[in-house]
C-alpha atoms as a PDB file:
ATOM      1  CA  MET A   1      60.394 -22.965  36.388  1.00  0.00           C
ATOM      2  CA  ARG A   2      60.042 -22.806  32.685  1.00  0.00           C
ATOM      3  CA  VAL A   3      63.067 -24.640  31.113  1.00  0.00           C
ATOM      4  CA  LEU A   4      63.898 -24.527  27.229  1.00  0.00           C
ATOM      5  CA  ILE A   5      66.371 -27.343  25.977  1.00  0.00           C
ATOM      6  CA  ALA A   6      68.266 -26.073  22.786  1.00  0.00           C
ATOM      7  CA  ASP A   7      70.047 -29.462  22.063  1.00  0.00           C
ATOM      8  CA  SER A   8      70.923 -30.099  18.353  1.00  0.00           C
ATOM      9  CA  ASN A   9      71.005 -33.834  19.142  1.00  0.00           C
ATOM     10  CA  PRO A  10      67.164 -34.902  19.453  1.00  0.00           C
ATOM     11  CA  ARG A  11      67.903 -38.024  21.083  1.00  0.00           C
ATOM     12  CA  ARG A  12      69.965 -36.333  23.770  1.00  0.00           C
ATOM     13  CA  ALA A  13      67.378 -33.349  23.945  1.00  0.00           C
ATOM     14  CA  VAL A  14      64.703 -36.208  24.547  1.00  0.00           C
ATOM     15  CA  ALA A  15      66.660 -37.823  27.043  1.00  0.00           C
ATOM     16  CA  LEU A  16      67.021 -34.591  28.996  1.00  0.00           C
ATOM     17  CA  SER A  17      63.429 -33.648  28.723  1.00  0.00           C
ATOM     18  CA  ASP A  18      62.538 -37.190  30.279  1.00  0.00           C
ATOM     19  CA  GLN A  19      64.801 -36.684  32.890  1.00  0.00           C
ATOM     20  CA  LEU A  20      63.922 -32.927  33.969  1.00  0.00           C
ATOM     21  CA  ALA A  21      60.329 -33.831  33.352  1.00  0.00           C
ATOM     22  CA  SER A  22      60.118 -36.058  36.513  1.00  0.00           C
ATOM     23  CA  ASP A  23      60.137 -33.061  38.594  1.00  0.00           C
ATOM     24  CA  PRO A  24      56.970 -31.281  38.601  1.00  0.00           C
ATOM     25  CA  ALA A  25      58.195 -27.862  39.375  1.00  0.00           C
ATOM     26  CA  LEU A  26      59.913 -27.816  36.112  1.00  0.00           C
ATOM     27  CA  GLU A  27      58.165 -27.301  32.989  1.00  0.00           C
ATOM     28  CA  ILE A  28      60.020 -28.619  30.233  1.00  0.00           C
ATOM     29  CA  MET A  29      60.410 -27.165  26.487  1.00  0.00           C
ATOM     30  CA  ARG A  30      62.166 -28.033  23.790  1.00  0.00           C
ATOM     31  CA  LEU A  31      63.542 -26.221  20.680  1.00  0.00           C
ATOM     32  CA  ALA A  32      61.487 -27.250  17.774  1.00  0.00           C
ATOM     33  CA  PRO A  33      63.272 -28.496  14.315  1.00  0.00           C
ATOM     34  CA  GLY A  34      64.330 -25.354  12.408  1.00  0.00           C
ATOM     35  CA  MET A  35      63.513 -22.928  15.077  1.00  0.00           C
ATOM     36  CA  THR A  36      66.130 -20.396  16.028  1.00  0.00           C
ATOM     37  CA  LEU A  37      66.980 -19.938  19.565  1.00  0.00           C
ATOM     38  CA  ILE A  38      65.561 -16.296  19.648  1.00  0.00           C
ATOM     39  CA  GLU A  39      62.321 -17.403  17.919  1.00  0.00           C
ATOM     40  CA  ALA A  40      62.032 -19.811  20.643  1.00  0.00           C
ATOM     41  CA  VAL A  41      62.571 -17.626  23.463  1.00  0.00           C
ATOM     42  CA  GLY A  42      60.369 -15.313  21.913  1.00  0.00           C
ATOM     43  CA  LYS A  43      57.594 -17.738  21.818  1.00  0.00           C
ATOM     44  CA  MET A  44      57.986 -19.575  24.850  1.00  0.00           C
ATOM     45  CA  GLN A  45      59.542 -17.164  27.443  1.00  0.00           C
ATOM     46  CA  PRO A  46      61.576 -19.653  29.455  1.00  0.00           C
ATOM     47  CA  ASP A  47      62.911 -18.643  32.687  1.00  0.00           C
ATOM     48  CA  ILE A  48      66.211 -20.488  31.607  1.00  0.00           C
ATOM     49  CA  VAL A  49      68.109 -21.928  28.640  1.00  0.00           C
ATOM     50  CA  LEU A  50      70.010 -25.139  28.519  1.00  0.00           C
ATOM     51  CA  VAL A  51      72.469 -25.154  25.691  1.00  0.00           C
ATOM     52  CA  ASP A  52      73.973 -28.343  23.638  1.00  0.00           C
ATOM     53  CA  LEU A  53      74.644 -30.458  26.321  1.00  0.00           C
ATOM     54  CA  GLU A  54      77.294 -32.635  25.231  1.00  0.00           C
ATOM     55  CA  MET A  55      79.784 -30.415  23.705  1.00  0.00           C
ATOM     56  CA  ALA A  56      79.056 -26.959  22.705  1.00  0.00           C
ATOM     57  CA  ASP A  57      80.079 -25.809  19.242  1.00  0.00           C
ATOM     58  CA  ARG A  58      80.372 -22.608  17.651  1.00  0.00           C
ATOM     59  CA  ASP A  59      76.866 -22.462  16.108  1.00  0.00           C
ATOM     60  CA  SER A  60      75.041 -22.824  19.476  1.00  0.00           C
ATOM     61  CA  LEU A  61      77.533 -19.836  20.931  1.00  0.00           C
ATOM     62  CA  ASP A  62      76.886 -17.777  18.210  1.00  0.00           C
ATOM     63  CA  SER A  63      72.953 -18.175  18.634  1.00  0.00           C
ATOM     64  CA  VAL A  64      73.840 -17.526  22.809  1.00  0.00           C
ATOM     65  CA  ARG A  65      75.472 -14.377  21.495  1.00  0.00           C
ATOM     66  CA  ALA A  66      72.675 -13.182  19.339  1.00  0.00           C
ATOM     67  CA  LEU A  67      70.351 -13.640  22.084  1.00  0.00           C
ATOM     68  CA  SER A  68      72.362 -12.188  24.847  1.00  0.00           C
ATOM     69  CA  SER A  69      72.492  -9.149  22.398  1.00  0.00           C
ATOM     70  CA  SER A  70      68.584  -9.305  22.085  1.00  0.00           C
ATOM     71  CA  GLU A  71      65.418  -7.709  24.095  1.00  0.00           C
ATOM     72  CA  LEU A  72      64.674 -11.567  25.083  1.00  0.00           C
ATOM     73  CA  ASN A  73      67.872 -11.949  26.387  1.00  0.00           C
ATOM     74  CA  ARG A  74      67.623 -15.029  29.310  1.00  0.00           C
ATOM     75  CA  PRO A  75      69.871 -16.900  31.537  1.00  0.00           C
ATOM     76  CA  VAL A  76      71.799 -19.476  29.692  1.00  0.00           C
ATOM     77  CA  ALA A  77      73.152 -22.770  31.473  1.00  0.00           C
ATOM     78  CA  LEU A  78      75.564 -24.819  29.516  1.00  0.00           C
ATOM     79  CA  PHE A  79      76.258 -28.237  30.552  1.00  0.00           C
ATOM     80  CA  VAL A  80      79.663 -29.930  28.931  1.00  0.00           C
ATOM     81  CA  ASP A  81      81.073 -33.159  28.966  1.00  0.00           C
ATOM     82  CA  ARG A  82      85.022 -32.222  28.948  1.00  0.00           C
ATOM     83  CA  ASP A  83      86.948 -29.617  30.192  1.00  0.00           C
ATOM     84  CA  ASP A  84      87.960 -27.083  27.934  1.00  0.00           C
ATOM     85  CA  GLU A  85      89.065 -23.727  28.758  1.00  0.00           C
ATOM     86  CA  ALA A  86      88.925 -22.037  25.190  1.00  0.00           C
ATOM     87  CA  LEU A  87      85.359 -23.202  25.515  1.00  0.00           C
ATOM     88  CA  MET A  88      84.616 -21.812  28.756  1.00  0.00           C
ATOM     89  CA  CYS A  89      85.855 -18.400  27.834  1.00  0.00           C
ATOM     90  CA  ASP A  90      84.078 -18.293  24.704  1.00  0.00           C
ATOM     91  CA  ALA A  91      81.003 -19.427  26.225  1.00  0.00           C
ATOM     92  CA  PHE A  92      81.146 -16.665  28.813  1.00  0.00           C
ATOM     93  CA  ASP A  93      81.925 -14.069  26.125  1.00  0.00           C
ATOM     94  CA  ALA A  94      78.829 -15.294  24.396  1.00  0.00           C
ATOM     95  CA  GLY A  95      76.486 -14.814  27.441  1.00  0.00           C
ATOM     96  CA  ILE A  96      76.454 -18.148  29.088  1.00  0.00           C
ATOM     97  CA  CYS A  97      75.690 -17.469  32.512  1.00  0.00           C
ATOM     98  CA  SER A  98      76.587 -21.042  33.994  1.00  0.00           C
ATOM     99  CA  TYR A  99      79.127 -23.460  32.617  1.00  0.00           C
ATOM    100  CA  ASN A 100      79.038 -26.833  34.251  1.00  0.00           C
ATOM    101  CA  LEU A 101      81.226 -29.824  33.541  1.00  0.00           C
ATOM    102  CA  VAL A 102      79.421 -33.003  34.488  1.00  0.00           C
ATOM    103  CA  ASP A 103      79.306 -36.651  33.088  1.00  0.00           C
ATOM    104  CA  THR A 104      75.734 -36.871  33.376  1.00  0.00           C
ATOM    105  CA  LEU A 105      72.993 -34.353  34.615  1.00  0.00           C
ATOM    106  CA  PRO A 106      72.521 -34.340  38.590  1.00  0.00           C
ATOM    107  CA  ARG A 107      69.869 -35.921  39.680  1.00  0.00           C
ATOM    108  CA  ASP A 108      68.177 -32.835  40.860  1.00  0.00           C
ATOM    109  CA  VAL A 109      69.120 -29.962  38.504  1.00  0.00           C
ATOM    110  CA  LYS A 110      67.196 -27.292  39.813  1.00  0.00           C
ATOM    111  CA  PRO A 111      69.707 -25.840  42.280  1.00  0.00           C
ATOM    112  CA  VAL A 112      72.339 -25.312  39.322  1.00  0.00           C
ATOM    113  CA  LEU A 113      69.360 -23.887  37.422  1.00  0.00           C
ATOM    114  CA  ARG A 114      68.562 -21.504  40.319  1.00  0.00           C
ATOM    115  CA  ALA A 115      72.090 -20.433  40.912  1.00  0.00           C
ATOM    116  CA  ALA A 116      72.403 -19.814  37.006  1.00  0.00           C
ATOM    117  CA  ILE A 117      69.316 -17.683  37.247  1.00  0.00           C
ATOM    118  CA  ALA A 118      70.651 -15.822  40.358  1.00  0.00           C
ATOM    119  CA  LEU A 119      73.940 -15.006  38.609  1.00  0.00           C
ATOM    120  CA  TYR A 120      72.165 -13.723  35.404  1.00  0.00           C
ATOM    121  CA  THR A 121      70.329 -11.540  37.561  1.00  0.00           C
ATOM    122  CA  ARG A 122      73.325 -10.425  39.393  1.00  0.00           C
ATOM    123  CA  PHE A 123      75.127  -9.399  36.459  1.00  0.00           C
ATOM    124  CA  GLN A 124      72.030  -7.827  34.790  1.00  0.00           C
ATOM    125  CA  LYS A 125      71.733  -5.827  37.869  1.00  0.00           C
ATOM    126  CA  GLN A 126      75.540  -4.979  37.962  1.00  0.00           C
ATOM    127  CA  SER A 127      75.361  -4.253  34.219  1.00  0.00           C
ATOM    128  CA  ARG A 128      72.310  -1.476  34.451  1.00  0.00           C
ATOM    129  CA  ALA A 129      74.583   0.010  37.339  1.00  0.00           C
ATOM    130  CA  LEU A 130      77.306   0.272  35.067  1.00  0.00           C
ATOM    131  CA  ASN A 131      75.232   1.464  31.985  1.00  0.00           C
ATOM    132  CA  GLU A 132      73.858   4.168  34.441  1.00  0.00           C
ATOM    133  CA  ALA A 133      77.176   5.328  35.829  1.00  0.00           C
ATOM    134  CA  GLN A 134      78.636   5.519  32.389  1.00  0.00           C
ATOM    135  CA  ARG A 135      75.527   7.234  31.112  1.00  0.00           C
ATOM    136  CA  HIS A 136      75.842   9.989  34.241  1.00  0.00           C
ATOM    137  CA  LEU A 137      79.569  10.551  33.870  1.00  0.00           C
ATOM    138  CA  SER A 138      78.894  11.251  30.049  1.00  0.00           C
ATOM    139  CA  GLU A 139      76.111  13.909  31.117  1.00  0.00           C
ATOM    140  CA  ARG A 140      78.609  15.095  33.447  1.00  0.00           C
ATOM    141  CA  GLU A 141      81.274  15.601  30.987  1.00  0.00           C
ATOM    142  CA  ALA A 142      79.111  17.327  28.348  1.00  0.00           C
ATOM    143  CA  ILE A 143      77.995  19.702  31.096  1.00  0.00           C
ATOM    144  CA  ASP A 144      81.674  20.682  32.006  1.00  0.00           C
ATOM    145  CA  ARG A 145      82.770  21.116  28.506  1.00  0.00           C
ATOM    146  CA  ALA A 146      79.762  22.887  27.388  1.00  0.00           C
ATOM    147  CA  LYS A 147      80.293  25.284  30.603  1.00  0.00           C
ATOM    148  CA  ARG A 148      83.724  25.727  29.873  1.00  0.00           C
ATOM    149  CA  ILE A 149      82.873  27.006  26.464  1.00  0.00           C
ATOM    150  CA  PHE A 150      79.811  29.000  27.527  1.00  0.00           C
ATOM    151  CA  MET A 151      82.733  30.902  30.038  1.00  0.00           C
ATOM    152  CA  LYS A 152      85.180  31.656  27.467  1.00  0.00           C
ATOM    153  CA  ARG A 153      83.034  32.735  24.935  1.00  0.00           C
ATOM    154  CA  GLU A 154      80.893  34.977  27.704  1.00  0.00           C
ATOM    155  CA  SER A 155      84.143  35.820  29.793  1.00  0.00           C
ATOM    156  CA  THR A 156      82.283  34.675  33.148  1.00  0.00           C
ATOM    157  CA  GLY A 157      82.697  32.212  35.689  1.00  0.00           C
ATOM    158  CA  GLU A 158      81.672  28.723  36.394  1.00  0.00           C
ATOM    159  CA  ALA A 159      78.899  29.950  38.857  1.00  0.00           C
ATOM    160  CA  ALA A 160      77.075  32.017  36.090  1.00  0.00           C
ATOM    161  CA  ALA A 161      77.656  29.493  33.234  1.00  0.00           C
ATOM    162  CA  HIS A 162      75.650  26.753  35.624  1.00  0.00           C
ATOM    163  CA  ARG A 163      72.804  29.254  36.301  1.00  0.00           C
ATOM    164  CA  TRP A 164      72.714  30.177  32.637  1.00  0.00           C
ATOM    165  CA  PHE A 165      72.332  26.439  31.059  1.00  0.00           C
ATOM    166  CA  GLN A 166      70.102  25.590  34.299  1.00  0.00           C
ATOM    167  CA  LYS A 167      67.534  28.648  33.904  1.00  0.00           C
ATOM    168  CA  ARG A 168      67.857  27.938  30.167  1.00  0.00           C
ATOM    169  CA  ALA A 169      66.754  24.039  30.562  1.00  0.00           C
ATOM    170  CA  MET A 170      63.949  25.015  33.034  1.00  0.00           C
ATOM    171  CA  GLN A 171      62.595  27.442  30.689  1.00  0.00           C
ATOM    172  CA  GLU A 172      62.613  24.952  27.422  1.00  0.00           C
ATOM    173  CA  GLY A 173      61.569  22.124  29.782  1.00  0.00           C
ATOM    174  CA  ARG A 174      64.510  20.001  28.786  1.00  0.00           C
ATOM    175  CA  ARG A 175      67.446  18.150  30.820  1.00  0.00           C
ATOM    176  CA  MET A 176      70.424  20.057  31.212  1.00  0.00           C
ATOM    177  CA  ALA A 177      72.781  17.419  29.991  1.00  0.00           C
ATOM    178  CA  ASP A 178      70.430  17.340  26.728  1.00  0.00           C
ATOM    179  CA  LEU A 179      70.601  21.117  26.523  1.00  0.00           C
ATOM    180  CA  CYS A 180      74.586  21.328  27.041  1.00  0.00           C
ATOM    181  CA  ARG A 181      75.057  18.375  24.165  1.00  0.00           C
ATOM    182  CA  GLN A 182      72.976  20.872  22.050  1.00  0.00           C
ATOM    183  CA  TYR A 183      75.162  23.581  22.907  1.00  0.00           C
ATOM    184  CA  LEU A 184      78.369  21.612  22.394  1.00  0.00           C
ATOM    185  CA  GLU A 185      77.305  20.775  18.738  1.00  0.00           C
ATOM    186  CA  LEU A 186      76.688  24.313  18.007  1.00  0.00           C
ATOM    187  CA  HIS A 187      80.154  25.618  19.620  1.00  0.00           C
ATOM    188  CA  GLU A 188      82.497  23.206  20.591  1.00  0.00           C
ATOM    189  CA  PRO A 189      85.475  23.545  18.169  1.00  0.00           C
ATOM    190  CA  GLY A 190      85.222  20.755  15.326  1.00  0.00           C
ATOM    191  CA  ALA A 191      81.866  19.856  16.220  1.00  0.00           C
ATOM    192  CA  GLY A 192      79.382  19.872  13.182  1.00  0.00           C
ATOM    193  CA  SER A 193      81.976  20.167  10.637  1.00  0.00           C
END
């Protein structure tokens, strides 16, 4: 498991690296001075990122937020030394997938890292499913609106409108939803003006 330690405190980062390096199943990498989190993830391709382990600050969360909204998104675990409900909420909003309150890092941190990766994977899967459902709903709404306008303009029924759009999409080698969106751009009241 490739672990990137992104800790602004060099002494703490070294201590953590040394502790984790004793586990041969973990490949430990550290954020180089002056390197952004996104640059480090792009270069090192970690499986998981550990951020500011003593007390996360807003800069750390901004870095995580930028990472989670990029194509390099990775699971990010946060270990903090004191309970802070506001920080926890901010951390999850920023893209942290595992928020852990510990005085010292557990001797075997692998289960915590594996759990963070599993949570991240599950969240990404649900996020993709939600995006797909929203895309499908948006397409369905566009098709229905286009058919309603066509039915009104052509004084025809829903089945005839559907056949017209379906036949036209097949003739043009396009998706029906895309054809309906184009139709709406041309014929929907208020569109294009």
